[in-house]
Short mmCIF file of C-alpha atoms in Angstrom, two decimals:
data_model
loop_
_atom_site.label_atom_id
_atom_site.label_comp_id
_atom_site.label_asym_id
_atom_site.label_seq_id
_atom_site.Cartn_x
_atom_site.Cartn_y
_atom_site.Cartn_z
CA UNK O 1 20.67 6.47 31.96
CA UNK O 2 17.09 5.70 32.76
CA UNK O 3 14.18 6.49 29.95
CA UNK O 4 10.79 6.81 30.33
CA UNK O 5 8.43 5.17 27.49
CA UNK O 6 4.94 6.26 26.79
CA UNK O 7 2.25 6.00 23.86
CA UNK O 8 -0.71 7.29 22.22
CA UNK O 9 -2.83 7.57 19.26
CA UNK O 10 -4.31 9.46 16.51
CA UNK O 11 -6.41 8.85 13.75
CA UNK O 12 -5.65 10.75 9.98
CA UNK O 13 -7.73 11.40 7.52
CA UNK O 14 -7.43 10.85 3.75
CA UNK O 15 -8.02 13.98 1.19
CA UNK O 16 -8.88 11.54 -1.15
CA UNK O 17 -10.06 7.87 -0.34
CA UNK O 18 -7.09 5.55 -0.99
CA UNK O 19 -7.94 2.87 -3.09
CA UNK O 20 -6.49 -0.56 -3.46
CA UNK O 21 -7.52 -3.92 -4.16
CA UNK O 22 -8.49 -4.48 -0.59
CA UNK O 23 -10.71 -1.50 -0.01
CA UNK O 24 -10.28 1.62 0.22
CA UNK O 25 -9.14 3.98 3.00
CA UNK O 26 -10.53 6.68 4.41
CA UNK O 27 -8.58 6.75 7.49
CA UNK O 28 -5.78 5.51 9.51
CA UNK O 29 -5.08 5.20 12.79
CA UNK O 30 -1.85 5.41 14.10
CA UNK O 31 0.07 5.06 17.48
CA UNK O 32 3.57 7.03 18.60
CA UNK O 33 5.75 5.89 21.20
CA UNK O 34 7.69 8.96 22.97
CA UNK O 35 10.48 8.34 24.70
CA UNK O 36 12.38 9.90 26.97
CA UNK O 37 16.01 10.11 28.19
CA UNK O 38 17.80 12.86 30.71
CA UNK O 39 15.16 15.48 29.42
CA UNK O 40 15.34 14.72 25.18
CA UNK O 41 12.67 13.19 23.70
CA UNK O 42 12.27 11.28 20.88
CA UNK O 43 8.32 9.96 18.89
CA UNK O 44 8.12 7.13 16.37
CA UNK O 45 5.29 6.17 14.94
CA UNK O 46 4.05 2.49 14.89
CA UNK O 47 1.78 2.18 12.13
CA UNK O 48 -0.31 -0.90 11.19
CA UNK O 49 -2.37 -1.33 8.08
CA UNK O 50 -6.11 -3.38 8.64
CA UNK O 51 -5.97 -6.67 6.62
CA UNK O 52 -2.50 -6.26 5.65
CA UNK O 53 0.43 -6.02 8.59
CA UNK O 54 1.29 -8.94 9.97
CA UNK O 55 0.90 -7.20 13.56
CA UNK O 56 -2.96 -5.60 12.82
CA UNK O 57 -4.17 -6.70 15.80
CA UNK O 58 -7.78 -5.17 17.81
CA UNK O 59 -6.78 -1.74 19.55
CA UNK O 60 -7.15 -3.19 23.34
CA UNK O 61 -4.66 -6.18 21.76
CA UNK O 62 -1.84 -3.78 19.95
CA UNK O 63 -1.62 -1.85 22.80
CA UNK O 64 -0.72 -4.52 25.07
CA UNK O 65 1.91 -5.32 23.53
CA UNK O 66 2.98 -1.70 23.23
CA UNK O 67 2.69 -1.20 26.22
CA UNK O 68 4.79 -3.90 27.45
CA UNK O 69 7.40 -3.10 25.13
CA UNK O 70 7.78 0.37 26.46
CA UNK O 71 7.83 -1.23 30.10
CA UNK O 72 10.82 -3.46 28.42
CA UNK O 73 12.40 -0.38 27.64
CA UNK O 74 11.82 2.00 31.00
CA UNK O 75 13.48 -1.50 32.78
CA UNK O 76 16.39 -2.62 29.89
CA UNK O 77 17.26 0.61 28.65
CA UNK O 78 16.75 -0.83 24.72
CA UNK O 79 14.47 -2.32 22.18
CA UNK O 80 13.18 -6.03 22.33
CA UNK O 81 14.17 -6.53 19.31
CA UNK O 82 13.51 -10.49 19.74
CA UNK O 83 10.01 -10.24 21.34
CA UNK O 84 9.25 -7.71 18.39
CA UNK O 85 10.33 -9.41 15.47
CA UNK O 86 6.46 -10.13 15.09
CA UNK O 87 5.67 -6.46 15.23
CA UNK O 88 7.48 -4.95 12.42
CA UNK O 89 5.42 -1.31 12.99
CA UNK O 90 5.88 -1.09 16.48
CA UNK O 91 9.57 -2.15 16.28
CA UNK O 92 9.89 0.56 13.74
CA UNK O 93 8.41 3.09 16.05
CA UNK O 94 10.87 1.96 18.73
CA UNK O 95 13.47 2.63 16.78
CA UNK O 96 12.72 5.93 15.58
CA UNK O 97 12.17 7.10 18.74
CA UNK O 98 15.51 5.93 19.63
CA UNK O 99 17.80 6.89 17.05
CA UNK O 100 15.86 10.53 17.26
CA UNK O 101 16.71 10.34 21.24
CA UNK O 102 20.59 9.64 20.28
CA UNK O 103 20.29 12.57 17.64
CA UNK O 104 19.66 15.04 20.14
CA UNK O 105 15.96 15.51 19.84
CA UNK O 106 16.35 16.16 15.96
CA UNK O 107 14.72 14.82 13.53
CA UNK O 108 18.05 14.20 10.77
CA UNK O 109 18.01 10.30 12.33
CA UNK O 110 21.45 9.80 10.39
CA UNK O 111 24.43 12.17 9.46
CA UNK O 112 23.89 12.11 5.37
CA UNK O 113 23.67 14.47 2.71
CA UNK O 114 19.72 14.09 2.87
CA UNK O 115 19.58 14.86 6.70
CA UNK O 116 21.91 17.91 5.65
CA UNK O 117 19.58 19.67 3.45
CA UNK O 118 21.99 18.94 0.65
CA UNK O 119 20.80 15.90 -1.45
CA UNK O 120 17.35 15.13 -2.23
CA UNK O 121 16.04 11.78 -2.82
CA UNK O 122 14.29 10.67 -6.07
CA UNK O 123 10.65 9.23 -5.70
CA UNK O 124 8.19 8.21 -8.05
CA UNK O 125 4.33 9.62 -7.91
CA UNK O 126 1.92 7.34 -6.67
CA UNK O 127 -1.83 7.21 -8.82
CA UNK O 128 -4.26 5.20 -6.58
CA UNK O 129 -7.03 3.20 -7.90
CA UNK O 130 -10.44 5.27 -9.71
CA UNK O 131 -12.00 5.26 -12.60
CA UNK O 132 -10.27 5.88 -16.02
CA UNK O 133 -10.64 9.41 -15.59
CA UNK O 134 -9.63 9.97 -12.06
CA UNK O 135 -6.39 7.86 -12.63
CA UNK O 136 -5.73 9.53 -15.73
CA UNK O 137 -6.00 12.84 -14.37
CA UNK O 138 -3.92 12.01 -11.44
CA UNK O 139 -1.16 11.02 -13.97
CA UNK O 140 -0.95 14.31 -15.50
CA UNK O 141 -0.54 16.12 -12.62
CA UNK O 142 2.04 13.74 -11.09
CA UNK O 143 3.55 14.95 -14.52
CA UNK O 144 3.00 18.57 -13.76
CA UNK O 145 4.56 18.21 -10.50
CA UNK O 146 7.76 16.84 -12.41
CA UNK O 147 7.35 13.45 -12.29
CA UNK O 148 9.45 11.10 -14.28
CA UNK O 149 8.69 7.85 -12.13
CA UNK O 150 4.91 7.00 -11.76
CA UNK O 151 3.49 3.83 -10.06
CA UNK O 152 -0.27 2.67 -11.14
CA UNK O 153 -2.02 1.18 -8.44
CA UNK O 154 -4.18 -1.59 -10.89
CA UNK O 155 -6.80 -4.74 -9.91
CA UNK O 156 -9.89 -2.45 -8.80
CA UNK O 157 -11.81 -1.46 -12.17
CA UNK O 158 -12.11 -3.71 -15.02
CA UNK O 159 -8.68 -5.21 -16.35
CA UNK O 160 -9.87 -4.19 -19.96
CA UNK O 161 -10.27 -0.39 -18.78
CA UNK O 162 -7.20 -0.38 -17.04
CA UNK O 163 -5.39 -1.91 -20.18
CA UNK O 164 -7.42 1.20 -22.10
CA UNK O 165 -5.64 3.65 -19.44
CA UNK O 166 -2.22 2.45 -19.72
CA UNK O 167 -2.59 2.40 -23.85
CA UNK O 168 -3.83 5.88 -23.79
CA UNK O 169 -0.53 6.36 -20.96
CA UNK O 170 2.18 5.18 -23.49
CA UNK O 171 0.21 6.99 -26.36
CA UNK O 172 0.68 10.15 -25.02
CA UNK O 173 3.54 9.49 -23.00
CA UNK O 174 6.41 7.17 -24.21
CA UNK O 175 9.48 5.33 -22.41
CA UNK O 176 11.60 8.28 -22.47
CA UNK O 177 8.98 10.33 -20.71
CA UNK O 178 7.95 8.25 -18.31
CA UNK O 179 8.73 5.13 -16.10
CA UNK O 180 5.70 3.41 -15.49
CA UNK O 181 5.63 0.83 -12.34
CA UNK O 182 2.16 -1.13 -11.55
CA UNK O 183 1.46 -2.37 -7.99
CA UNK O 184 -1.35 -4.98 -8.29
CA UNK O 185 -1.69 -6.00 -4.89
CA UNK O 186 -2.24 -9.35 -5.48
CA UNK O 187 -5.17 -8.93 -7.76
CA UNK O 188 -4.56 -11.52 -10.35
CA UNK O 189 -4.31 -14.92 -10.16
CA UNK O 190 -2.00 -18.07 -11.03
CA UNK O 191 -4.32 -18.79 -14.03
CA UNK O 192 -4.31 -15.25 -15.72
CA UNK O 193 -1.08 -13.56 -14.15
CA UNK O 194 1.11 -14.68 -17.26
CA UNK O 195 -0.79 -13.02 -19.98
CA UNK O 196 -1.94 -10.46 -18.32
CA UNK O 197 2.00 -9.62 -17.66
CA UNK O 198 2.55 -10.17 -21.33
CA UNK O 199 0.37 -7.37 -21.92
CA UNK O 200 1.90 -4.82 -19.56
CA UNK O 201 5.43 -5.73 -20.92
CA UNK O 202 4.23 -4.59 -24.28
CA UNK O 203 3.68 -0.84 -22.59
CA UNK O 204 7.68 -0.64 -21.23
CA UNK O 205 6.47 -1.36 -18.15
CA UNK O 206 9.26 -1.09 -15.29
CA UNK O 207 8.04 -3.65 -13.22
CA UNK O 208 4.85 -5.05 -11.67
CA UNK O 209 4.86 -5.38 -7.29
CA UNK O 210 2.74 -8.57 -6.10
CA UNK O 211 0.80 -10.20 -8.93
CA UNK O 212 -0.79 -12.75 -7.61
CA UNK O 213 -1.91 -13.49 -3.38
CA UNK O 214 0.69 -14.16 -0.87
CA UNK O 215 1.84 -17.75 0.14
CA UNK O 216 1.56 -19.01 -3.04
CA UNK O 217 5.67 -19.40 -3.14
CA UNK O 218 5.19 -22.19 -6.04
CA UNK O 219 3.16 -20.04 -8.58
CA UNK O 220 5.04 -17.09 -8.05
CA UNK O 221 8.11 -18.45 -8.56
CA UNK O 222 6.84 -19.81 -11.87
CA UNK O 223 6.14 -16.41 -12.90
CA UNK O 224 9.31 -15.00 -11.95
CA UNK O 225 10.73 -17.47 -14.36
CA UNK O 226 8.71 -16.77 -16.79
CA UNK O 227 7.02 -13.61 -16.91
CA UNK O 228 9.15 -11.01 -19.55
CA UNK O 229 8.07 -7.64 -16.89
CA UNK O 230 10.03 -8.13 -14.00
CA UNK O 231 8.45 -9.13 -10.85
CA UNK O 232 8.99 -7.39 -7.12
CA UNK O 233 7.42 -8.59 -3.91
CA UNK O 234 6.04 -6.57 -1.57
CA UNK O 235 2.57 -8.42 0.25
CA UNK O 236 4.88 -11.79 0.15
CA UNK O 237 7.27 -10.49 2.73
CA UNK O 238 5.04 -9.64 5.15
CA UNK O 239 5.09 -11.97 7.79
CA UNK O 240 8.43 -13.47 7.10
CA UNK O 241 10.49 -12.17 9.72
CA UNK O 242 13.17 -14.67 10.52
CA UNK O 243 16.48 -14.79 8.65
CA UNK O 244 15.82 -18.35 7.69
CA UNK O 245 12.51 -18.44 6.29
CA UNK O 246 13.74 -15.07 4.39
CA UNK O 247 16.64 -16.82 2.60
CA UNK O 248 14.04 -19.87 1.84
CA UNK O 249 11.68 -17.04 0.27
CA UNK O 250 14.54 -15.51 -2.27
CA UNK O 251 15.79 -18.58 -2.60
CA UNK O 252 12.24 -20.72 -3.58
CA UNK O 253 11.08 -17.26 -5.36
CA UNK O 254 14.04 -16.01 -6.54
CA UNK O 255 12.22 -12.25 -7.62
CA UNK O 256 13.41 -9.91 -9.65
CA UNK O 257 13.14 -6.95 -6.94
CA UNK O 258 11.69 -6.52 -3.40
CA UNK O 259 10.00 -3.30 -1.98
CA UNK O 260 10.66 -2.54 1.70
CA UNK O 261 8.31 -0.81 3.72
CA UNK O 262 9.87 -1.05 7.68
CA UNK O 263 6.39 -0.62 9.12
CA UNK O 264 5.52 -4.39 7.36
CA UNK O 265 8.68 -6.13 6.54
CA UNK O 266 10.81 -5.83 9.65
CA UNK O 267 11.44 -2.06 10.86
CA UNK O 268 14.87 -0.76 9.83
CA UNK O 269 16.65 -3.94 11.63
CA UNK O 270 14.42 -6.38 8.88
CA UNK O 271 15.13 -4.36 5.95
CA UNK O 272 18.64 -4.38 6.60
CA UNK O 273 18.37 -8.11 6.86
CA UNK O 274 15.96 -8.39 3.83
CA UNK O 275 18.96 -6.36 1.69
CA UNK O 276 22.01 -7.86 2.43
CA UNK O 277 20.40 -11.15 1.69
CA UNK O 278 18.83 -9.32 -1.57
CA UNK O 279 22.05 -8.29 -2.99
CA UNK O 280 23.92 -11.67 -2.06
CA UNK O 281 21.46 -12.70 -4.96
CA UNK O 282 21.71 -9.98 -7.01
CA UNK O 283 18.04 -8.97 -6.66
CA UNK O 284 17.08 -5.06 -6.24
CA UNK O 285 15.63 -3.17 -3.63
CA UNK O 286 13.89 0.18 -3.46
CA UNK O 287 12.31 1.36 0.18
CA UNK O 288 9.10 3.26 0.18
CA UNK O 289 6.66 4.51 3.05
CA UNK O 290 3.28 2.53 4.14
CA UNK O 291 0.58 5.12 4.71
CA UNK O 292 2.19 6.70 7.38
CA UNK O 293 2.01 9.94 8.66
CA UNK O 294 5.07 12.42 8.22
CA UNK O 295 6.76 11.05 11.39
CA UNK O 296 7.07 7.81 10.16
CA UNK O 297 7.65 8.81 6.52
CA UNK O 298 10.40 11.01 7.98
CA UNK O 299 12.24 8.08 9.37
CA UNK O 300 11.67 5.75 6.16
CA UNK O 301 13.48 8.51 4.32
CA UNK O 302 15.96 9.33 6.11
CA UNK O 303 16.92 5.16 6.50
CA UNK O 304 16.68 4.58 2.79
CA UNK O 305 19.01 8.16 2.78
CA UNK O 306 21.38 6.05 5.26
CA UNK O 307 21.03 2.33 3.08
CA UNK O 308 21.26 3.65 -0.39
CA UNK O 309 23.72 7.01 -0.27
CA UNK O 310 23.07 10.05 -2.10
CA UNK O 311 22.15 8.96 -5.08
CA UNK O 312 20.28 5.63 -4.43
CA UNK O 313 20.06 3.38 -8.40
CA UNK O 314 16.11 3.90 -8.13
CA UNK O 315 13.94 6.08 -7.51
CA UNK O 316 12.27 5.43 -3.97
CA UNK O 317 8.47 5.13 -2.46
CA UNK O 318 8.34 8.31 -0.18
CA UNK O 319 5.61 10.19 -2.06
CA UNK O 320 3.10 10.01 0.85
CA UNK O 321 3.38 12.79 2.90
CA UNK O 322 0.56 14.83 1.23
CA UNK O 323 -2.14 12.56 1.68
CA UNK O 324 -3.96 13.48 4.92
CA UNK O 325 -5.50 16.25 6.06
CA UNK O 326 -4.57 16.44 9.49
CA UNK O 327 -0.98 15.42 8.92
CA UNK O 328 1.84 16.04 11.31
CA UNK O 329 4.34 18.47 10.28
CA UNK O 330 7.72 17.70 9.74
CA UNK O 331 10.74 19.80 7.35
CA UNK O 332 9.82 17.49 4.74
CA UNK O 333 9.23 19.17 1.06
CA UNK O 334 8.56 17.80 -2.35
CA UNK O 335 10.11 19.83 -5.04
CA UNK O 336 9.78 18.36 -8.69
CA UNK O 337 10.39 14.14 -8.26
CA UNK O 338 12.79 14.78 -5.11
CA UNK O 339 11.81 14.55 -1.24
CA UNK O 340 14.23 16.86 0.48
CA UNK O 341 14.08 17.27 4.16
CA UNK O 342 14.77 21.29 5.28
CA UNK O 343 17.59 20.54 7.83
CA UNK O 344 17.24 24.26 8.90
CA UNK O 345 14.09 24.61 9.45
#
């Protein structure tokens, strides 16, 4: 069976600027691989994020190498999943496309209660980096919407006004009404990451992704140790894409959780990897979605919907399919906290 492989490229645009503590977005360009077998067609979307992916390479560079990994695939018949283990968001596009090719053109990428229309998956609301006003607003109406699960993005204002916010958070609302999570994308450092943690733990704080700058395995090991809020890595992973230097991460680091995003930390293939050798250790996972359009997001959820069951122990990252303008549709819906996909639609 002979496929034909093909990209191109499209550029979304934010409703709100995206803040985090490496800039803000205001738009994001994407490329989707289509391919094509005896007359079904499948589209993934390979996704990288400036300044962060490990593959973020100039246009005229990324799609060389796209372009020679959909030759790879019009001459092999599969994914290169060696040359690509560099290229976590065009490896996840590859696969997408693939698994929506074996499903018959559809979009339900695995045979689950999600893909059925039957189960929906629990996600927490996402408030991006503003002022004390904007992020409290958010807040409320992530609680409006039904939230129970929130995640702060924190490092871009001043650490005493974002201290102020999450005080005036837990005044109003308490444990029982709310999980908090914080994402600090690396914003503090060795010297002040300790206390600062301190303080958040006082708030029942779930946990806190990426305190402190990547490759600094020594230090955040320390704090994994010794911090009382538990710690989950998400920046750190990036780049780390062969099963041995994985197991020497966990195993130097030893972290309380890791967050998967395919599109930085290996495609579905690397996550797989990344949570076997998670629960060996007895370290959780959760999966959420990294800016990318509904295609992509599609395919995160309906792989964490394949990895975690029905009911996965968490509630999951997949709350960003409302943030462009120009987004692509897909029979994705977010009723209350849940992400259902619409399997008749």
């Amino acid at each position: 069976m002979r496929y034909k492989a093909s990209f191109f490229d499209r550029v979304l645009h934010f409703k709100e600027p995206a803040g985090t503590s490496r800039g803000v977005y205001v738009t994001h360009h994407s490329y989707y691989v289509r391919i094509e077998r005896e007359g079904v067609v499948g589209i993934g979307e390979c996704s990288a994020l400036p300044d962060l992916s490990c593959d973020a390479l100039p246009p005229n560079r990324y799609e060389e190498v796209l372009g020679r990994a959909c030759a790879f695939v019009e001459q092999a018949g599969g994914i290169p999943y060696e040359m690509l283990r560099g290229y976590p968001s065009i490896l996840f596009g590859l696969e997408t496309a693939f698994l929506q090719v074996d499903a018959k053109g559809s979009a339900a990428l695995f045979d689950t209660p999600f893909s059925r229309g039957e189960a929906g998956i629990t996600i927490n609301g996402l408030v991006w980096m503003g002022s004390f006003e904007e992020m409290f607003r958010r807040l409320q109406e992530k609680l409006e919407a039904g939230f129970r699960c929130v995640k702060l993005k924190i490092g871009a204002i001043d650490w005493e006004r974002e201290m102020d916010l999450i005080r005036h958070i837990r005044a109003h609302f308490p444990k029982s009404d709310i999980e908090l999570r914080v994402d600090a994308n690396g914003a503090f450092t060795p010297a002040n990451a300790l206390e600062r943690m301190e303080l958040l733990a006082r708030y029942d704080i779930h946990s806190i992704e990426q305190p402190i700058r990547r490759h600094q395995w020594r230090e955040m090991s320390r704090l994994c140790r010794e911090s009382p809020l538990p710690i989950a890595l998400d920046e750190e992973l990036i780049g780390v894409n062969r099963p041995d230097m994985k197991q020497r991460l966990l195993d130097t680091v030893n972290p309380q959780f890791l967050v998967l995003k395919p599109s930085l930390h290996g495609g579905m293939t690397g996550c797989r990897e990344w949570i076997g050798m998670a629960r060996e250790r007895g370290i959780g996972t959760w999966i959420t979605s990294a800016l990318e359009s509904n295609v992509g997001l599609n395919a995160v959820a309906q792989f964490c919907a394949e990895v975690y069951g029905p009911q996965p122990s968490m509630p999951q990252g997949l709350g960003t399919g409302m943030l462009y303008t120009d987004n692509i549709d897909m029979p994705l819906q977010i009723r209350g906290d849940k992400l259902w996909y619409l399997a008749n639609s």
